[in-house]
Amino acid sequence: GAVVSQHPSWVICKSGTSVKIECRSLDFQATTMFWYRQFPKQSLMLMATSNEGSKATYEQGVEKDKFLINHASLTLSTLTVTSAHPEDSSFYICSARDAGTGLETQYFGPGTRLLVL
Amino acid sequence: KQEVTQIPAALSVPEGENLVLNCSFTDSAIYNLQWFRQDPGKGLTSLLLIQSSQREQTSGRLNASLDKSSGRSTLYIAASQPGDSATYLCAVSPETSGSRLTFGEGTQLTVNP
């Protein structure tokens, strides 16, 4: 149980295009999902907290107009990198909290590697 | 601002050794501390979660301890195996929100056959 999937796992795009990454909780409902970014040899940095049915909360320094987050259902959150540039190339990981348990445990997806040319 | 530090950054040991990974955090007002494993190019696998009121947690060959007042945690791996090779991350969440994790930069472990 408690599986989180991400799609796509790999994406290569040209500079200036937009890329959408999906995060799904497969066997539980997640009122809260989190988006992290990880650069090579560095740790995960929280970008934003996504709440179902409301606006996402962004961490300081993260541009909300550049990283659009939508959490339209209890099992799906999407992150859209708009007008991507090479410096946006990174490993993006989502996590989800099981709304049914009342616990704070986060379950992590397998990550999406983005390469912007 | 919470800062999490992990020492060492990298560790290489022969198979069968017992080893200790260290994690320290600057703000002791935490809700919980978690240890994760990350394989190259992959997501995170949760290994152990210690609530702030707990002192340690055990799972198989893994034992994690927490000294909240001193801002330290250790992950003990017994009888290491090549399959344990991965990056180990610790993360803490603040008392105000059990979900907002701050991660350390990880310890890259290599267990040599």
PDB file of C-alpha atoms in Angstrom:
ATOM      1  CA  GLY A   1       0.000   0.000   0.000  1.00  0.00           C
ATOM      2  CA  ALA A   2       0.830   3.738   0.051  1.00  0.00           C
ATOM      3  CA  VAL A   3       2.223   3.969  -3.464  1.00  0.00           C
ATOM      4  CA  VAL A   4       2.901   7.268  -5.178  1.00  0.00           C
ATOM      5  CA  SER A   5       3.593   7.419  -8.894  1.00  0.00           C
ATOM      6  CA  GLN A   6       5.018  10.156 -11.073  1.00  0.00           C
ATOM      7  CA  HIS A   7       4.734  10.666 -14.786  1.00  0.00           C
ATOM      8  CA  PRO A   8       6.811  11.054 -16.800  1.00  0.00           C
ATOM      9  CA  SER A   9       9.933   9.593 -15.239  1.00  0.00           C
ATOM     10  CA  TRP A  10      12.132  11.325 -17.789  1.00  0.00           C
ATOM     11  CA  VAL A  11      11.546  14.366 -19.945  1.00  0.00           C
ATOM     12  CA  ILE A  12      13.791  16.302 -22.322  1.00  0.00           C
ATOM     13  CA  CYS A  13      12.489  19.547 -23.738  1.00  0.00           C
ATOM     14  CA  LYS A  14      13.643  22.628 -25.551  1.00  0.00           C
ATOM     15  CA  SER A  15      14.180  25.891 -23.757  1.00  0.00           C
ATOM     16  CA  GLY A  16      11.014  27.964 -23.648  1.00  0.00           C
ATOM     17  CA  THR A  17       8.549  25.095 -23.622  1.00  0.00           C
ATOM     18  CA  SER A  18       6.332  24.070 -20.703  1.00  0.00           C
ATOM     19  CA  VAL A  19       6.465  20.705 -19.040  1.00  0.00           C
ATOM     20  CA  LYS A  20       3.773  19.091 -16.884  1.00  0.00           C
ATOM     21  CA  ILE A  21       4.623  16.491 -14.250  1.00  0.00           C
ATOM     22  CA  GLU A  22       1.923  14.383 -12.613  1.00  0.00           C
ATOM     23  CA  CYS A  23       1.957  12.979  -9.110  1.00  0.00           C
ATOM     24  CA  ARG A  24      -0.629  10.370  -8.169  1.00  0.00           C
ATOM     25  CA  SER A  25      -1.438   8.539  -4.965  1.00  0.00           C
ATOM     26  CA  LEU A  26      -2.484   5.107  -6.195  1.00  0.00           C
ATOM     27  CA  ASP A  27      -4.143   3.510  -3.204  1.00  0.00           C
ATOM     28  CA  PHE A  28      -4.928   6.304  -0.801  1.00  0.00           C
ATOM     29  CA  GLN A  29      -6.351   9.797  -0.765  1.00  0.00           C
ATOM     30  CA  ALA A  30      -3.977  12.670  -0.290  1.00  0.00           C
ATOM     31  CA  THR A  31      -5.323  16.048   0.741  1.00  0.00           C
ATOM     32  CA  THR A  32      -1.760  17.312   0.865  1.00  0.00           C
ATOM     33  CA  MET A  33       1.041  16.687  -1.581  1.00  0.00           C
ATOM     34  CA  PHE A  34       4.521  18.170  -1.633  1.00  0.00           C
ATOM     35  CA  TRP A  35       6.867  19.044  -4.469  1.00  0.00           C
ATOM     36  CA  TYR A  36      10.631  18.888  -4.025  1.00  0.00           C
ATOM     37  CA  ARG A  37      13.562  19.643  -6.293  1.00  0.00           C
ATOM     38  CA  GLN A  38      16.941  17.978  -6.094  1.00  0.00           C
ATOM     39  CA  PHE A  39      20.040  19.168  -7.920  1.00  0.00           C
ATOM     40  CA  PRO A  40      22.955  16.766  -8.471  1.00  0.00           C
ATOM     41  CA  LYS A  41      24.864  15.931  -5.313  1.00  0.00           C
ATOM     42  CA  GLN A  42      22.467  18.044  -3.263  1.00  0.00           C
ATOM     43  CA  SER A  43      19.574  17.261  -1.000  1.00  0.00           C
ATOM     44  CA  LEU A  44      15.871  17.723  -1.561  1.00  0.00           C
ATOM     45  CA  MET A  45      14.510  21.224  -1.288  1.00  0.00           C
ATOM     46  CA  LEU A  46      10.820  21.740  -0.654  1.00  0.00           C
ATOM     47  CA  MET A  47       9.312  23.894  -3.401  1.00  0.00           C
ATOM     48  CA  ALA A  48       5.664  23.999  -2.454  1.00  0.00           C
ATOM     49  CA  THR A  49       2.862  22.366  -0.526  1.00  0.00           C
ATOM     50  CA  SER A  50      -0.151  21.436  -2.615  1.00  0.00           C
ATOM     51  CA  ASN A  51      -3.555  21.297  -0.946  1.00  0.00           C
ATOM     52  CA  GLU A  52      -6.551  19.712  -2.651  1.00  0.00           C
ATOM     53  CA  GLY A  53      -9.052  22.305  -3.745  1.00  0.00           C
ATOM     54  CA  SER A  54      -6.998  25.335  -2.749  1.00  0.00           C
ATOM     55  CA  LYS A  55      -3.967  27.290  -3.806  1.00  0.00           C
ATOM     56  CA  ALA A  56      -0.517  25.878  -3.248  1.00  0.00           C
ATOM     57  CA  THR A  57       1.811  27.340  -0.657  1.00  0.00           C
ATOM     58  CA  TYR A  58       5.221  28.152  -2.111  1.00  0.00           C
ATOM     59  CA  GLU A  59       8.520  28.256  -0.274  1.00  0.00           C
ATOM     60  CA  GLN A  60      10.522  31.431  -0.220  1.00  0.00           C
ATOM     61  CA  GLY A  61      12.403  31.969  -3.468  1.00  0.00           C
ATOM     62  CA  VAL A  62      10.177  29.698  -5.566  1.00  0.00           C
ATOM     63  CA  GLU A  63       8.334  31.552  -8.329  1.00  0.00           C
ATOM     64  CA  LYS A  64       4.671  30.575  -8.284  1.00  0.00           C
ATOM     65  CA  ASP A  65       4.127  31.816 -11.830  1.00  0.00           C
ATOM     66  CA  LYS A  66       6.958  29.664 -13.087  1.00  0.00           C
ATOM     67  CA  PHE A  67       6.038  26.500 -11.199  1.00  0.00           C
ATOM     68  CA  LEU A  68       2.276  26.109 -11.494  1.00  0.00           C
ATOM     69  CA  ILE A  69       0.719  23.600  -9.139  1.00  0.00           C
ATOM     70  CA  ASN A  70      -2.761  22.170  -9.451  1.00  0.00           C
ATOM     71  CA  HIS A  71      -4.287  19.723  -6.968  1.00  0.00           C
ATOM     72  CA  ALA A  72      -7.689  19.113  -8.472  1.00  0.00           C
ATOM     73  CA  SER A  73      -8.454  15.775  -6.854  1.00  0.00           C
ATOM     74  CA  LEU A  74      -7.534  13.760  -3.784  1.00  0.00           C
ATOM     75  CA  THR A  75      -5.229  11.551  -5.822  1.00  0.00           C
ATOM     76  CA  LEU A  76      -3.599  13.889  -8.316  1.00  0.00           C
ATOM     77  CA  SER A  77      -1.343  16.916  -8.179  1.00  0.00           C
ATOM     78  CA  THR A  78       0.425  18.404 -11.181  1.00  0.00           C
ATOM     79  CA  LEU A  79       3.480  20.618 -11.428  1.00  0.00           C
ATOM     80  CA  THR A  80       3.919  22.612 -14.615  1.00  0.00           C
ATOM     81  CA  VAL A  81       7.287  24.182 -15.293  1.00  0.00           C
ATOM     82  CA  THR A  82       6.435  27.095 -17.561  1.00  0.00           C
ATOM     83  CA  SER A  83       8.886  28.446 -20.118  1.00  0.00           C
ATOM     84  CA  ALA A  84      11.539  26.046 -18.948  1.00  0.00           C
ATOM     85  CA  HIS A  85      15.195  27.035 -19.123  1.00  0.00           C
ATOM     86  CA  PRO A  86      18.368  24.973 -18.721  1.00  0.00           C
ATOM     87  CA  GLU A  87      18.712  26.066 -15.088  1.00  0.00           C
ATOM     88  CA  ASP A  88      15.376  24.335 -14.395  1.00  0.00           C
ATOM     89  CA  SER A  89      16.979  21.001 -15.233  1.00  0.00           C
ATOM     90  CA  SER A  90      16.693  18.969 -12.064  1.00  0.00           C
ATOM     91  CA  PHE A  91      15.145  15.949 -10.400  1.00  0.00           C
ATOM     92  CA  TYR A  92      11.605  16.710  -9.251  1.00  0.00           C
ATOM     93  CA  ILE A  93      10.090  14.507  -6.542  1.00  0.00           C
ATOM     94  CA  CYS A  94       6.599  14.612  -5.112  1.00  0.00           C
ATOM     95  CA  SER A  95       5.299  13.157  -1.897  1.00  0.00           C
ATOM     96  CA  ALA A  96       1.842  12.634  -0.497  1.00  0.00           C
ATOM     97  CA  ARG A  97       0.388  12.375   2.954  1.00  0.00           C
ATOM     98  CA  ASP A  98      -2.315   9.786   3.570  1.00  0.00           C
ATOM     99  CA  ALA A  99      -5.417  11.685   4.637  1.00  0.00           C
ATOM    100  CA  GLY A 100      -6.974   8.576   6.094  1.00  0.00           C
ATOM    101  CA  THR A 101      -4.368   7.803   8.725  1.00  0.00           C
ATOM    102  CA  GLY A 102      -4.017  11.154  10.427  1.00  0.00           C
ATOM    103  CA  LEU A 103      -0.289  10.515  10.513  1.00  0.00           C
ATOM    104  CA  GLU A 104       2.409  12.816   9.208  1.00  0.00           C
ATOM    105  CA  THR A 105       4.197  10.157   7.173  1.00  0.00           C
ATOM    106  CA  GLN A 106       4.937  11.208   3.612  1.00  0.00           C
ATOM    107  CA  TYR A 107       5.159   8.699   0.787  1.00  0.00           C
ATOM    108  CA  PHE A 108       7.492   9.671  -2.006  1.00  0.00           C
ATOM    109  CA  GLY A 109       7.190   9.198  -5.726  1.00  0.00           C
ATOM    110  CA  PRO A 110      10.035   7.840  -7.858  1.00  0.00           C
ATOM    111  CA  GLY A 111      10.901  11.269  -9.232  1.00  0.00           C
ATOM    112  CA  THR A 112      10.953  12.940 -12.639  1.00  0.00           C
ATOM    113  CA  ARG A 113      14.210  13.930 -14.243  1.00  0.00           C
ATOM    114  CA  LEU A 114      13.883  17.066 -16.354  1.00  0.00           C
ATOM    115  CA  LEU A 115      16.529  18.105 -18.860  1.00  0.00           C
ATOM    116  CA  VAL A 116      16.041  21.416 -20.625  1.00  0.00           C
ATOM    117  CA  LEU A 117      18.193  21.934 -23.702  1.00  0.00           C
TER     118      LEU A 117
ATOM    119  CA  LYS B   1      15.788  28.501   9.996  1.00  0.00           C
ATOM    120  CA  GLN B   2      16.301  24.794  10.489  1.00  0.00           C
ATOM    121  CA  GLU B   3      19.538  23.357   9.159  1.00  0.00           C
ATOM    122  CA  VAL B   4      20.291  19.667   8.921  1.00  0.00           C
ATOM    123  CA  THR B   5      23.835  18.366   8.600  1.00  0.00           C
ATOM    124  CA  GLN B   6      24.932  14.825   7.872  1.00  0.00           C
ATOM    125  CA  ILE B   7      28.354  13.416   8.547  1.00  0.00           C
ATOM    126  CA  PRO B   8      30.172  11.858   6.822  1.00  0.00           C
ATOM    127  CA  ALA B   9      29.247  12.940   3.308  1.00  0.00           C
ATOM    128  CA  ALA B  10      30.529   9.650   1.952  1.00  0.00           C
ATOM    129  CA  LEU B  11      31.506   6.357   3.492  1.00  0.00           C
ATOM    130  CA  SER B  12      33.009   3.213   2.009  1.00  0.00           C
ATOM    131  CA  VAL B  13      33.186   0.037   4.072  1.00  0.00           C
ATOM    132  CA  PRO B  14      33.787  -3.670   3.513  1.00  0.00           C
ATOM    133  CA  GLU B  15      30.842  -6.018   3.686  1.00  0.00           C
ATOM    134  CA  GLY B  16      29.909  -7.145   7.176  1.00  0.00           C
ATOM    135  CA  GLU B  17      30.947  -4.025   9.030  1.00  0.00           C
ATOM    136  CA  ASN B  18      28.696  -2.261  11.462  1.00  0.00           C
ATOM    137  CA  LEU B  19      28.452   1.456  10.760  1.00  0.00           C
ATOM    138  CA  VAL B  20      26.980   4.665  12.088  1.00  0.00           C
ATOM    139  CA  LEU B  21      25.633   7.604  10.140  1.00  0.00           C
ATOM    140  CA  ASN B  22      25.205  10.922  11.892  1.00  0.00           C
ATOM    141  CA  CYS B  23      22.608  13.651  11.547  1.00  0.00           C
ATOM    142  CA  SER B  24      22.434  16.934  13.442  1.00  0.00           C
ATOM    143  CA  PHE B  25      19.860  19.690  13.368  1.00  0.00           C
ATOM    144  CA  THR B  26      19.991  23.231  14.663  1.00  0.00           C
ATOM    145  CA  ASP B  27      16.431  23.716  15.947  1.00  0.00           C
ATOM    146  CA  SER B  28      15.400  21.132  18.519  1.00  0.00           C
ATOM    147  CA  ALA B  29      11.700  22.036  18.228  1.00  0.00           C
ATOM    148  CA  ILE B  30      10.912  19.145  15.931  1.00  0.00           C
ATOM    149  CA  TYR B  31       7.823  17.022  15.432  1.00  0.00           C
ATOM    150  CA  ASN B  32       9.641  13.984  14.121  1.00  0.00           C
ATOM    151  CA  LEU B  33      12.807  12.821  12.384  1.00  0.00           C
ATOM    152  CA  GLN B  34      12.964  10.412   9.497  1.00  0.00           C
ATOM    153  CA  TRP B  35      15.697   8.442   7.816  1.00  0.00           C
ATOM    154  CA  PHE B  36      15.349   7.717   4.106  1.00  0.00           C
ATOM    155  CA  ARG B  37      17.257   5.742   1.555  1.00  0.00           C
ATOM    156  CA  GLN B  38      17.736   6.989  -1.998  1.00  0.00           C
ATOM    157  CA  ASP B  39      19.167   4.861  -4.770  1.00  0.00           C
ATOM    158  CA  PRO B  40      20.810   6.642  -7.739  1.00  0.00           C
ATOM    159  CA  GLY B  41      18.243   8.414  -9.893  1.00  0.00           C
ATOM    160  CA  LYS B  42      15.375   7.140  -7.773  1.00  0.00           C
ATOM    161  CA  GLY B  43      12.910   8.479  -5.260  1.00  0.00           C
ATOM    162  CA  LEU B  44      13.022   8.036  -1.509  1.00  0.00           C
ATOM    163  CA  THR B  45      12.241   5.015   0.597  1.00  0.00           C
ATOM    164  CA  SER B  46      11.330   5.681   4.204  1.00  0.00           C
ATOM    165  CA  LEU B  47      13.407   3.581   6.584  1.00  0.00           C
ATOM    166  CA  LEU B  48      12.558   4.781  10.073  1.00  0.00           C
ATOM    167  CA  LEU B  49      10.473   7.527  11.633  1.00  0.00           C
ATOM    168  CA  ILE B  50      11.106   8.677  15.186  1.00  0.00           C
ATOM    169  CA  GLN B  51       8.558  10.851  16.935  1.00  0.00           C
ATOM    170  CA  SER B  52       9.973  13.664  19.045  1.00  0.00           C
ATOM    171  CA  SER B  53       8.912  11.848  22.220  1.00  0.00           C
ATOM    172  CA  GLN B  54      10.769   8.677  21.248  1.00  0.00           C
ATOM    173  CA  ARG B  55      14.424   7.815  21.757  1.00  0.00           C
ATOM    174  CA  GLU B  56      14.900   5.171  19.098  1.00  0.00           C
ATOM    175  CA  GLN B  57      13.327   2.982  16.458  1.00  0.00           C
ATOM    176  CA  THR B  58      14.446  -0.344  15.062  1.00  0.00           C
ATOM    177  CA  SER B  59      13.730  -2.144  11.832  1.00  0.00           C
ATOM    178  CA  GLY B  60      15.699  -5.265  11.027  1.00  0.00           C
ATOM    179  CA  ARG B  61      19.394  -4.383  10.863  1.00  0.00           C
ATOM    180  CA  LEU B  62      18.659  -0.691  11.225  1.00  0.00           C
ATOM    181  CA  ASN B  63      18.466   1.234  14.456  1.00  0.00           C
ATOM    182  CA  ALA B  64      17.913   4.974  14.668  1.00  0.00           C
ATOM    183  CA  SER B  65      18.305   7.006  17.820  1.00  0.00           C
ATOM    184  CA  LEU B  66      17.200  10.521  18.596  1.00  0.00           C
ATOM    185  CA  ASP B  67      18.542  12.982  21.153  1.00  0.00           C
ATOM    186  CA  LYS B  68      16.212  15.875  20.589  1.00  0.00           C
ATOM    187  CA  SER B  69      17.702  18.213  23.168  1.00  0.00           C
ATOM    188  CA  SER B  70      21.166  18.005  21.641  1.00  0.00           C
ATOM    189  CA  GLY B  71      19.848  18.026  18.079  1.00  0.00           C
ATOM    190  CA  ARG B  72      21.329  14.703  17.041  1.00  0.00           C
ATOM    191  CA  SER B  73      20.298  11.423  15.509  1.00  0.00           C
ATOM    192  CA  THR B  74      22.273   8.378  14.473  1.00  0.00           C
ATOM    193  CA  LEU B  75      21.450   5.577  12.094  1.00  0.00           C
ATOM    194  CA  TYR B  76      23.164   2.325  12.960  1.00  0.00           C
ATOM    195  CA  ILE B  77      23.439  -0.332  10.273  1.00  0.00           C
ATOM    196  CA  ALA B  78      24.478  -3.761  11.461  1.00  0.00           C
ATOM    197  CA  ALA B  79      26.300  -6.321   9.344  1.00  0.00           C
ATOM    198  CA  SER B  80      26.327  -4.152   6.234  1.00  0.00           C
ATOM    199  CA  GLN B  81      25.685  -5.715   2.824  1.00  0.00           C
ATOM    200  CA  PRO B  82      26.432  -4.532  -0.739  1.00  0.00           C
ATOM    201  CA  GLY B  83      22.693  -4.010  -1.186  1.00  0.00           C
ATOM    202  CA  ASP B  84      22.841  -1.337   1.493  1.00  0.00           C
ATOM    203  CA  SER B  85      24.821   0.866  -0.887  1.00  0.00           C
ATOM    204  CA  ALA B  86      22.782   4.039  -1.397  1.00  0.00           C
ATOM    205  CA  THR B  87      22.488   7.598  -0.170  1.00  0.00           C
ATOM    206  CA  TYR B  88      20.950   7.938   3.263  1.00  0.00           C
ATOM    207  CA  LEU B  89      19.044  11.103   4.057  1.00  0.00           C
ATOM    208  CA  CYS B  90      17.710  12.341   7.330  1.00  0.00           C
ATOM    209  CA  ALA B  91      14.905  14.868   7.530  1.00  0.00           C
ATOM    210  CA  VAL B  92      13.164  16.715  10.336  1.00  0.00           C
ATOM    211  CA  SER B  93       9.776  18.356  10.542  1.00  0.00           C
ATOM    212  CA  PRO B  94       9.011  21.323  12.787  1.00  0.00           C
ATOM    213  CA  GLU B  95       6.658  21.183  15.752  1.00  0.00           C
ATOM    214  CA  THR B  96       4.301  23.534  13.952  1.00  0.00           C
ATOM    215  CA  SER B  97       3.853  21.216  11.003  1.00  0.00           C
ATOM    216  CA  GLY B  98       4.671  17.561  10.966  1.00  0.00           C
ATOM    217  CA  SER B  99       4.809  17.523   7.209  1.00  0.00           C
ATOM    218  CA  ARG B 100       7.191  20.258   6.208  1.00  0.00           C
ATOM    219  CA  LEU B 101      10.460  18.342   5.943  1.00  0.00           C
ATOM    220  CA  THR B 102      13.957  19.791   5.979  1.00  0.00           C
ATOM    221  CA  PHE B 103      16.520  17.395   4.567  1.00  0.00           C
ATOM    222  CA  GLY B 104      20.204  16.945   5.149  1.00  0.00           C
ATOM    223  CA  GLU B 105      22.513  16.514   2.173  1.00  0.00           C
ATOM    224  CA  GLY B 106      22.898  12.826   2.774  1.00  0.00           C
ATOM    225  CA  THR B 107      25.609  10.265   3.346  1.00  0.00           C
ATOM    226  CA  GLN B 108      26.616   8.259   0.296  1.00  0.00           C
ATOM    227  CA  LEU B 109      27.323   4.731   1.484  1.00  0.00           C
ATOM    228  CA  THR B 110      29.238   2.128  -0.488  1.00  0.00           C
ATOM    229  CA  VAL B 111      29.506  -1.391   0.887  1.00  0.00           C
ATOM    230  CA  ASN B 112      32.177  -3.365  -0.924  1.00  0.00           C
ATOM    231  CA  PRO B 113      31.831  -7.134  -1.384  1.00  0.00           C
TER     232      PRO B 113
END
